[in-house]
Short mmCIF file of C-alpha atoms in Angstrom, two decimals:
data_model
loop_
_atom_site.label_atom_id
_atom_site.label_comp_id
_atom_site.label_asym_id
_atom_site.label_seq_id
_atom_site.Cartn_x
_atom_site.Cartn_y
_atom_site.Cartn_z
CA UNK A 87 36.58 -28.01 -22.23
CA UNK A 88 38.19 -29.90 -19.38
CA UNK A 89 36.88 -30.24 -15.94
CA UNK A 90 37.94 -27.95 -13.25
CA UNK A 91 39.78 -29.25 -10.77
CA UNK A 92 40.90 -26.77 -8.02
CA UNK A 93 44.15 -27.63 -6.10
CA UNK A 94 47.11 -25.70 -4.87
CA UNK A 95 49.33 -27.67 -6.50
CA UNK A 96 48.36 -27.36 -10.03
CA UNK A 97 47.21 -23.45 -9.80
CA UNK A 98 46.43 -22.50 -13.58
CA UNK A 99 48.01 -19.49 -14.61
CA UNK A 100 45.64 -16.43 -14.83
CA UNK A 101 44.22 -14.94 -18.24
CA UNK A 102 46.52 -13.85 -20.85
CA UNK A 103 45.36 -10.05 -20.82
CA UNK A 104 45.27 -9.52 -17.29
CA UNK A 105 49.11 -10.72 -17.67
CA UNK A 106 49.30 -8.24 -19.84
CA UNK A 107 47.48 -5.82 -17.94
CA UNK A 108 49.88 -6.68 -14.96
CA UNK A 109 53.13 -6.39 -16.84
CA UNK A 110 52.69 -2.93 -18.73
CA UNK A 111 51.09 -1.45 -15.82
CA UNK A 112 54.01 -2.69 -13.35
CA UNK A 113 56.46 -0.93 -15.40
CA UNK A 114 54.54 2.21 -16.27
CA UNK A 115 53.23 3.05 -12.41
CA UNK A 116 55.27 0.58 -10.77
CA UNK A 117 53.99 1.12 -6.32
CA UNK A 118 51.38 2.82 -7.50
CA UNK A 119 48.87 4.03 -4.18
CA UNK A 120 45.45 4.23 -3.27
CA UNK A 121 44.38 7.33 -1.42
CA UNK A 122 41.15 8.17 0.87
CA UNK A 123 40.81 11.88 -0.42
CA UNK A 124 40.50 10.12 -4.67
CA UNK A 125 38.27 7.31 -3.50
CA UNK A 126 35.93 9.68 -1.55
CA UNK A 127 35.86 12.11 -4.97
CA UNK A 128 35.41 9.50 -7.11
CA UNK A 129 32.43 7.94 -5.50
CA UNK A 130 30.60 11.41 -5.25
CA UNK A 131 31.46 12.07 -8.74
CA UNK A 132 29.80 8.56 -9.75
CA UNK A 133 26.67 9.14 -7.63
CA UNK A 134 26.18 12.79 -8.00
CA UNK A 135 25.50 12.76 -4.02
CA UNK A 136 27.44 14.60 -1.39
CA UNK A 137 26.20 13.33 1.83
CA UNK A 138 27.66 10.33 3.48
CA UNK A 139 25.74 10.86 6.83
CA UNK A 140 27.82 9.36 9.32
CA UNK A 141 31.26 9.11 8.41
CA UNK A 142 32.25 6.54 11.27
CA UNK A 143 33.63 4.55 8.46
CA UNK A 144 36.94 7.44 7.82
CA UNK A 145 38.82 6.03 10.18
CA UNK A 146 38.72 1.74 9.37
CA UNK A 147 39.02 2.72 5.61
CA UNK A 148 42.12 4.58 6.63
CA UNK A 149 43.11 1.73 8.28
CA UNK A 150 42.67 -0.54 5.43
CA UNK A 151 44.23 1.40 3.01
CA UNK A 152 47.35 1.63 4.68
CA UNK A 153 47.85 -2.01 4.80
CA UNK A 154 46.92 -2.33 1.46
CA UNK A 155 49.63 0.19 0.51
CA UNK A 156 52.11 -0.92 2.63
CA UNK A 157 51.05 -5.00 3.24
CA UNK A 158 48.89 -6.42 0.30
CA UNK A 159 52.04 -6.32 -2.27
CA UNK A 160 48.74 -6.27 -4.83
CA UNK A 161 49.82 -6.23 -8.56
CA UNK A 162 48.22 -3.42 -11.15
CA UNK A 163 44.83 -5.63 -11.73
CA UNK A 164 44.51 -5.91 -7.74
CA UNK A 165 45.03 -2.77 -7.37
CA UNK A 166 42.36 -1.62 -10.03
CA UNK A 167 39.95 -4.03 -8.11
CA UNK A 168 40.48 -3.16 -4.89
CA UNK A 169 39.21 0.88 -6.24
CA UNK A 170 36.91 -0.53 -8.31
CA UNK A 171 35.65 -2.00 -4.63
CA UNK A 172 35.68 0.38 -2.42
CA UNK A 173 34.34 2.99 -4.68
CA UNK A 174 31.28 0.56 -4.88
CA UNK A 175 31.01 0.86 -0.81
CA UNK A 176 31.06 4.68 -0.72
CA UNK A 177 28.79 5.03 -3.85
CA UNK A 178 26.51 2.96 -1.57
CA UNK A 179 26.69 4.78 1.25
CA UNK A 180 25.95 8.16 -0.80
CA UNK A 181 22.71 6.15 -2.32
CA UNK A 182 21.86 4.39 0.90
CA UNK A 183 21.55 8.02 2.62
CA UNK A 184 20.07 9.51 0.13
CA UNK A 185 17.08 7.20 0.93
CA UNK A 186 17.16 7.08 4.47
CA UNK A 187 16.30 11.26 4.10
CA UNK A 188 13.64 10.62 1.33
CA UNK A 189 12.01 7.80 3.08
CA UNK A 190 12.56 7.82 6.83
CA UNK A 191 10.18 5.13 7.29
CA UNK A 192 13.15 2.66 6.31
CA UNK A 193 14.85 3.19 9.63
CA UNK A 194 11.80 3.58 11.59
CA UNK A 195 10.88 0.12 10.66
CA UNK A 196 11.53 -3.00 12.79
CA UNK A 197 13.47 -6.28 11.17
CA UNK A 198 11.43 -8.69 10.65
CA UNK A 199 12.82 -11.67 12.52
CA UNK A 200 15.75 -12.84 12.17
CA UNK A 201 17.73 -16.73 11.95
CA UNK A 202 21.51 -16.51 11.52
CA UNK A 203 23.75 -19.19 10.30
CA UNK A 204 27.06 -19.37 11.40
CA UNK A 205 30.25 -21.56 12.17
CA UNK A 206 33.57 -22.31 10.61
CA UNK A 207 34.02 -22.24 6.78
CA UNK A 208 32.79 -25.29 4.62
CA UNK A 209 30.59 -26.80 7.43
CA UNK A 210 27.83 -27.16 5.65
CA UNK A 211 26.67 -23.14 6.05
CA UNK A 212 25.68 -22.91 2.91
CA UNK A 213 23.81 -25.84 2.26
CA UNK A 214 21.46 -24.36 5.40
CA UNK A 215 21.42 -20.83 4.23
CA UNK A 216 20.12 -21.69 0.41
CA UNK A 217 17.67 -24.56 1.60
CA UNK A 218 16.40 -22.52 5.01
CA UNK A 219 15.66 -19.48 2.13
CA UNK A 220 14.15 -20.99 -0.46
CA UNK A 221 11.09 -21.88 2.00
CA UNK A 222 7.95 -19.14 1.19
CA UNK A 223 8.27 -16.34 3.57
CA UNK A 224 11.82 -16.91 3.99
CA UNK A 225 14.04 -13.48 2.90
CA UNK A 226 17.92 -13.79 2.38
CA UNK A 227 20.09 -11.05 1.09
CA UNK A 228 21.00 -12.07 -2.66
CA UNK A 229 24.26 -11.93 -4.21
CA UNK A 230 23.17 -8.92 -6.35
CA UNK A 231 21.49 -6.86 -3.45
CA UNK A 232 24.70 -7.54 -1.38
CA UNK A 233 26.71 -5.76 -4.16
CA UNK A 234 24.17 -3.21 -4.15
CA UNK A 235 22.25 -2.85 -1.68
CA UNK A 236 21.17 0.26 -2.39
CA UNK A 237 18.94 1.80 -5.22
CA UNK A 238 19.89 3.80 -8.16
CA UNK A 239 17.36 6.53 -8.10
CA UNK A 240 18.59 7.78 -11.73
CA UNK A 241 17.56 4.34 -13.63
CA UNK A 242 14.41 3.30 -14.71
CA UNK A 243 14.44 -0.49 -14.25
CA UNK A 244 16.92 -0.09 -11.51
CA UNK A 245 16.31 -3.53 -10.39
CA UNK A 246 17.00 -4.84 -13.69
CA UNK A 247 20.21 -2.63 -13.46
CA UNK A 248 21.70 -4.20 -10.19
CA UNK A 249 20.97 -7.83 -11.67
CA UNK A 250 23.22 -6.58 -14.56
CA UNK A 251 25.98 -5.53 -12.61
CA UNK A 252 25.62 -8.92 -10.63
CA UNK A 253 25.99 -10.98 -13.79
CA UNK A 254 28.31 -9.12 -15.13
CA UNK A 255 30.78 -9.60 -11.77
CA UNK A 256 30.13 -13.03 -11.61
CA UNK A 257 31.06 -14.00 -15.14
CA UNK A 258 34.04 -11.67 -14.24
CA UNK A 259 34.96 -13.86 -11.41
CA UNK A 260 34.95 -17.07 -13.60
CA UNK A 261 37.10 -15.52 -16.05
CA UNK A 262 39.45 -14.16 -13.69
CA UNK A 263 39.62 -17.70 -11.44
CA UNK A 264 37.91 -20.34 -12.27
CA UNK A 265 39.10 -22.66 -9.85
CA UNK A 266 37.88 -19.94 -6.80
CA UNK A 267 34.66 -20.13 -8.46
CA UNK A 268 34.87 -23.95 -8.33
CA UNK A 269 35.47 -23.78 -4.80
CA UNK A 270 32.91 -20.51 -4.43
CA UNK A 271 30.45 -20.19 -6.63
CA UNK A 272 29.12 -16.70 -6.27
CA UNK A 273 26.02 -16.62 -8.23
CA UNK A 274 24.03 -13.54 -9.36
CA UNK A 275 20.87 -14.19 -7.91
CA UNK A 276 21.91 -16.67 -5.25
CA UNK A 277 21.91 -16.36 -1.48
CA UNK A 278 25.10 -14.26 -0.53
CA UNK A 279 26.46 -13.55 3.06
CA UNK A 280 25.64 -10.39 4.77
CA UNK A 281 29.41 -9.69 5.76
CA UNK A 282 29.68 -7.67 2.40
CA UNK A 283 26.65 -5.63 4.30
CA UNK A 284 28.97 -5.25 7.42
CA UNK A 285 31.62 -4.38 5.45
CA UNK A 286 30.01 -0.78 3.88
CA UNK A 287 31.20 0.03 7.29
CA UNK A 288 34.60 -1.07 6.57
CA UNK A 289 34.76 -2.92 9.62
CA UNK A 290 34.79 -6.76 8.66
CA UNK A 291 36.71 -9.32 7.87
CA UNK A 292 36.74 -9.69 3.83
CA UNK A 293 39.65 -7.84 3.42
CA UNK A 294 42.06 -10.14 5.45
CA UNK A 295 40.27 -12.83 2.87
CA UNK A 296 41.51 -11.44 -0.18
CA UNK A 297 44.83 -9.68 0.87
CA UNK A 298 47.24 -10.03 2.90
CA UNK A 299 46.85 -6.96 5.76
CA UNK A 300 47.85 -8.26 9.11
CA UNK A 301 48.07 -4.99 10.67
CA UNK A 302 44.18 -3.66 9.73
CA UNK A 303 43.58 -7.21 10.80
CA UNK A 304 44.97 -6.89 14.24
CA UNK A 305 43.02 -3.65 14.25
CA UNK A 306 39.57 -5.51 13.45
CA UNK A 307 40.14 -7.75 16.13
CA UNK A 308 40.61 -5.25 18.63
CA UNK A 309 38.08 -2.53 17.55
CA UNK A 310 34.62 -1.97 18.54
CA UNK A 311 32.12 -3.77 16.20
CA UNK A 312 29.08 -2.01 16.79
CA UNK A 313 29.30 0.27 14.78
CA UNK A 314 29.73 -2.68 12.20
CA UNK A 315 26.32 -4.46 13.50
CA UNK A 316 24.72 -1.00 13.24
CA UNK A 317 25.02 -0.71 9.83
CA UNK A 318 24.31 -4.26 9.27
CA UNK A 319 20.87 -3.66 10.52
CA UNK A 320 20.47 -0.06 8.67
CA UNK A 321 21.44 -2.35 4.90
CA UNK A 322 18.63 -4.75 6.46
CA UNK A 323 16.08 -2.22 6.95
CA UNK A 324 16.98 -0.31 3.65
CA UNK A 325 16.82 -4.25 1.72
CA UNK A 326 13.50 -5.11 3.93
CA UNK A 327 11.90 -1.82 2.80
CA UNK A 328 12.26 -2.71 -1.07
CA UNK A 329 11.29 -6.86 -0.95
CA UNK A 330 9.71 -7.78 2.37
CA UNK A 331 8.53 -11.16 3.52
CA UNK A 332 8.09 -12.97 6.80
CA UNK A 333 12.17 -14.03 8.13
CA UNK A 334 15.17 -13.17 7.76
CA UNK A 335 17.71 -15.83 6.70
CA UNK A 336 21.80 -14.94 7.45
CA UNK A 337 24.79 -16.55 6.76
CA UNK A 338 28.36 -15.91 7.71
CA UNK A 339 31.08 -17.44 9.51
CA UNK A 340 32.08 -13.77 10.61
CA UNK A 341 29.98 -13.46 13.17
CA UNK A 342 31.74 -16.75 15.17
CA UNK A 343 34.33 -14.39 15.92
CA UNK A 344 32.00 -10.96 17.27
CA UNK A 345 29.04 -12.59 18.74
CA UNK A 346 28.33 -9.85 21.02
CA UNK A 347 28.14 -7.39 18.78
CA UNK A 348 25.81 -9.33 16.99
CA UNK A 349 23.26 -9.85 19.56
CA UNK A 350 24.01 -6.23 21.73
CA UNK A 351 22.29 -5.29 18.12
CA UNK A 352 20.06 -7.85 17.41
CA UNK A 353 19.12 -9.06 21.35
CA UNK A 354 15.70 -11.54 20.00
CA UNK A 355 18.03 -13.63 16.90
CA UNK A 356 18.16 -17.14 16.90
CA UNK A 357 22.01 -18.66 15.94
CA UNK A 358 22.34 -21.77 13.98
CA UNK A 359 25.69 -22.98 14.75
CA UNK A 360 27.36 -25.46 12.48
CA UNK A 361 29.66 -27.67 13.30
CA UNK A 362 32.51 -29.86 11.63
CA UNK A 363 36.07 -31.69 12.89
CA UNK A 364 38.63 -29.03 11.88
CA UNK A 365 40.59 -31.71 10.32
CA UNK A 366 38.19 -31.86 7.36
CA UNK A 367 37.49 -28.06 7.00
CA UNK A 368 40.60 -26.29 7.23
CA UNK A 369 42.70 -27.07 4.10
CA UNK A 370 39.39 -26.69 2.02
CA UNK A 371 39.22 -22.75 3.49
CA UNK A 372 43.33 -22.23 3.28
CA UNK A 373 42.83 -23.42 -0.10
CA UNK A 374 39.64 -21.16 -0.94
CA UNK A 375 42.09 -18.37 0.63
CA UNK A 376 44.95 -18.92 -1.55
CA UNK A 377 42.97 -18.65 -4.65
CA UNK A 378 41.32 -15.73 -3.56
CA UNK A 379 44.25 -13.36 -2.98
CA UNK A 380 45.92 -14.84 -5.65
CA UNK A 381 43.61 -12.97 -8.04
CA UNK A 382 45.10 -9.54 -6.75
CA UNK A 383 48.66 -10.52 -5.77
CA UNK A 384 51.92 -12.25 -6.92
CA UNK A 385 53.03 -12.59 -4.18
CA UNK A 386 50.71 -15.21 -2.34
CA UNK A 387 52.54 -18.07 -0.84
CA UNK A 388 50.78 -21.05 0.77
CA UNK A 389 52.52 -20.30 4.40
CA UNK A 390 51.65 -16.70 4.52
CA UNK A 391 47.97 -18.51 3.59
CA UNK A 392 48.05 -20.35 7.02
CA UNK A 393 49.72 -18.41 9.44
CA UNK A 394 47.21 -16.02 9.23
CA UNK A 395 44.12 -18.46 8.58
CA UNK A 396 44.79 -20.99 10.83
CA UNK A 397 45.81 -18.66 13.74
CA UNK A 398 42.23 -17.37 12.75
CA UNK A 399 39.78 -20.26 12.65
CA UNK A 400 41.29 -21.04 16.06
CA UNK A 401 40.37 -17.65 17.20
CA UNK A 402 36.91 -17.60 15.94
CA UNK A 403 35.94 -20.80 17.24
CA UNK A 404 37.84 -19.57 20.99
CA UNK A 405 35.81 -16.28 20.79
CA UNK A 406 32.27 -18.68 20.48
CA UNK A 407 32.88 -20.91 22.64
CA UNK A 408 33.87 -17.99 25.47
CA UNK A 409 30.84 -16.23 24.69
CA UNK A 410 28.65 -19.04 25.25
CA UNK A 411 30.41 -20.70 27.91
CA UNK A 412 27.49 -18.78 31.16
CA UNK A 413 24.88 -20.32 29.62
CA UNK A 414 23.11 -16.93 28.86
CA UNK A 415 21.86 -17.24 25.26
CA UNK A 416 21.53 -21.33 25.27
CA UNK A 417 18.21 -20.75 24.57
CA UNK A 418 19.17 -18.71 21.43
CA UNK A 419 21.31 -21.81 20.10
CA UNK A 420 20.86 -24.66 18.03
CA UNK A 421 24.01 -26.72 17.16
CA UNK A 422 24.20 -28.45 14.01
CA UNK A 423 26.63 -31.06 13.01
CA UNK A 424 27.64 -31.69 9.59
CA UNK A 425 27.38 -35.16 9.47
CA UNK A 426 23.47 -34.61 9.76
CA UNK A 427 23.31 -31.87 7.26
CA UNK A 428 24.47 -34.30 4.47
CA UNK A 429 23.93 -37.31 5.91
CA UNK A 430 19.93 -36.92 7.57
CA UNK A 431 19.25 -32.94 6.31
CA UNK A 432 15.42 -33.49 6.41
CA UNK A 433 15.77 -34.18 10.30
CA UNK A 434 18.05 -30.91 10.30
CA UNK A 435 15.96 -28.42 8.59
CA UNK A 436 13.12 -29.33 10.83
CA UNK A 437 14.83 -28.83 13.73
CA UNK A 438 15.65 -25.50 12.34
CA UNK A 439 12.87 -24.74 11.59
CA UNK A 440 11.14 -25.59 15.02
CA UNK A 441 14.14 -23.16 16.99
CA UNK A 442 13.32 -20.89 14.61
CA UNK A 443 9.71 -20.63 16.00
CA UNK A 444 9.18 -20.61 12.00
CA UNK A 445 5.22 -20.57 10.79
CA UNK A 446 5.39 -22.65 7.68
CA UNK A 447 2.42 -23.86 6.29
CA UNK A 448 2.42 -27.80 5.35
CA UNK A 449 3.31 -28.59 1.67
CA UNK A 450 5.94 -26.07 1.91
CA UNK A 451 9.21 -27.99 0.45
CA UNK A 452 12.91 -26.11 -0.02
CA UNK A 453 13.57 -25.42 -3.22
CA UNK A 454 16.70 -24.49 -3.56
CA UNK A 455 20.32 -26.70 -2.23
CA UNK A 456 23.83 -26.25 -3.09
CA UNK A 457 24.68 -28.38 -5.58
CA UNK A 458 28.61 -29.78 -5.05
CA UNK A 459 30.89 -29.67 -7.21
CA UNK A 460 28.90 -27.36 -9.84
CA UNK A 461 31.69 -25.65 -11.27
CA UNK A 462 34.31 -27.97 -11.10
CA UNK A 463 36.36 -30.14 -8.21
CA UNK A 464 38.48 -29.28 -5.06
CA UNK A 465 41.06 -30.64 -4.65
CA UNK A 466 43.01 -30.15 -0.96
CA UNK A 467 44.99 -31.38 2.21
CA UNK A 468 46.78 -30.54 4.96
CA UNK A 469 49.80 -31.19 3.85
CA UNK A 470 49.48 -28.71 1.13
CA UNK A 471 50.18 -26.06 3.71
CA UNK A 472 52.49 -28.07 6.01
CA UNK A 473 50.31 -29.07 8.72
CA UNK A 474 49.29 -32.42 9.79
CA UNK A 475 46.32 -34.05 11.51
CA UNK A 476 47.69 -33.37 15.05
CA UNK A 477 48.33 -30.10 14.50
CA UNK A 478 45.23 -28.95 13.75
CA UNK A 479 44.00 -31.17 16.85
CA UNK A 480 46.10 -29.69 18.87
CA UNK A 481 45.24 -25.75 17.70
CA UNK A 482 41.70 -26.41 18.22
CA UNK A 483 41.81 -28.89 21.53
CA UNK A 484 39.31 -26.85 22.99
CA UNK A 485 36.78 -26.96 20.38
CA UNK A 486 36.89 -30.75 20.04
CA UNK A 487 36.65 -31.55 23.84
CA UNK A 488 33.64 -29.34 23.69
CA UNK A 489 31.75 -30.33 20.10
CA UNK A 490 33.60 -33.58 19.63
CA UNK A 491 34.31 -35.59 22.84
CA UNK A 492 33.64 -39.15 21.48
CA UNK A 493 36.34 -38.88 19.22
CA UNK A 494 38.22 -39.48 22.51
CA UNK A 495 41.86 -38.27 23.48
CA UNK A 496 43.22 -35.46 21.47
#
């Protein structure tokens, strides 16, 4: 078997039966739809349950499936997916409240405490997040819990059940892409961000990673995320109550963009902020993009890629920077550059540990680091999707005069 090499350029074409699959199913339900009323029947049917408690998700799923009818152009295997998906979330919403009535205690309980790690795609996040959570005491939420976060109360070895399900996903994913895999390993039992926890509200930004929904997009930046964050910590509490340790350990580049939310909700966390020259870091995300909604969509073109995602990164990194520009939460901070991560990581995940006010016991190592390049090569620049150097300097002048002054005039 040859080597993966993932590059925009040389994008292998996808399986022979989901070909299939796409071809007979375009011309036997050609536009087919997705509707709320079948996704909320088919979840209850799948659970057994009834009760969704709060149903403050309606109106963003309503949202979301409109631009996915009318936006995502998604192709019959997309489409499949994208059910498959969000009949997941609701399923474990009707599980999730089914425990929060049986066992009260979940919600009464507080979070243990709690380090986030967060900053622009492939700076070096997760490195920090598997390292930081392989320490004793240290809790992440795990690729299969994040698919599952809640219990099936019908299955014996339930635990055993979720784990399945993981696998079984991520050996899907390789089959369906292996270059996205390359680029994003998602691993079973592996630390997984806790934006697929924010987004059981529906409120997040996965969607606009996978398809191609400006308008719910628009509507996610402009819509109140606490609701979002509120959930967030309800998933925690439910996750804490079935495997607790001492820490929390977080991870996602999400919250760069709604950091008020995130600490309205969570007012004691301490933010590990990572930190790389955009130059290096945004091809390698347009490119992880591409591949992702190229799974679900034929029509995927590398410009559509980066008007969106480099509009974005922008934004994120403007919506940090504004938030911390009083001074208020210094104290919460600890910057991070990537150039220490790989280059002096011991130093870093000290220093991490000290902000974190962290009591680990000496002899304590990590054992657990993302290994590069595990699954294959990436292969990416920015003139794969038409921008150059200055460009990106110029989109993110801000953010290098703050992070990045001795690189001198930009």
């Amino acid at each position: 078997m040859s080597a993966v090499v993932a590059s925009v350029k040389n994008a292998s074409a996808r399986p022979f039966p989901i070909r299939v699959y796409n071809l007979t199913l375009g011309i036997l339900q050609p536009g087919k739809k997705i509707h709320l009323d079948d996704m909320l029947k088919k979840a209850r049917s799948k659970s057994g349950l009834k009760d969704f408690g709060s149903e403050v998700f309606i109106e963003p799923l309503e949202k979301l499936l409109w631009s996915v009818n009318n936006e995502a152009e998604l192709n019959p295997f997309g489409i499949m997916v994208t059910k498959i998906r969000i009949v997941n979330i609701l399923d474990n919403l009707l599980r999730a409240e089914y425990y929060f009535k049986k066992h009260p205690e979940i919600l009464e309980a507080e979070l243990d405490p709690i380090t986030v790690i967060t900053g622009l795609q492939r700076t070096g996040t997760t490195y920090l997040h598997r390292s930081l959570s392989s320490l004793p005491g240290s809790r992440a939420v795990r690729s299969w819990e994040a698919l599952n976060p809640a219990p099936y109360a019908n299955k014996k070895n339930e635990k055993e059940f979720r784990l399945k399900l993981a696998k079984q996903s991520e050996k899907g994913l390789k089959y369906i892409s292996k270059e996205f895999f390359a680029i994003h390993p998602v691993e079973h039992n592996a630390p997984e961000e806790e934006v697929l926890l924010l987004d059981t509200s529906f409120i997040s930004t996965v969607a606009e990673a996978i398809m191609h929904v400006p308008t719910f997009s628009k509507w996610i930046e402009k819509t109140d995320h606490g609701p979002a964050y509120k959930q967030l910590r309800r998933m925690l509490q439910l996750l804490q109550w079935q495997n607790r340790k001492k820490r929390w350990v977080l991870k996602t580049p999400h919250h760069m963009e709604f950091l008020s939310f995130l600490f309205k909700e969570f007012p004691e966390v301490k933010v590990i902020q990572t930190h790389r020259v955009p130059e290096e870091t945004v091809a390698s995300f347009l490119s992880m993009v591409y591949y992702g909604r190229r799974m679900f969509s034929d029509r995927v073109s590398l410009e559509s890629v980066r008007d969106h995602w480099f509009k974005k990164m922008q934004r994120m990194v403007e919506q940090a920077m504004r938030f911390r520009e009083d001074g208020q939460h210094d104290a919460a901070f600890l910057d991070v550059y990537y150039r220490d991560i790989v280059g002096d990581h011991e130093v870093v995940l000290k220093k991490v540990i000290q902000h974190g006010a962290w009591d680990v016991a000496e002899g304590e190592t990590i054992t657990e680091r993302q290994k590069k390049n595990k699954y294959g090569a990436h292969s990416y620049g920015l003139g794969d999707f038409g921008l150059t150097r200055e460009e990106v300097r110029k989109g993110f002048s801000g953010y290098y005069e703050r992070y990045f002054s001795e690189l001198g005039d930009i």
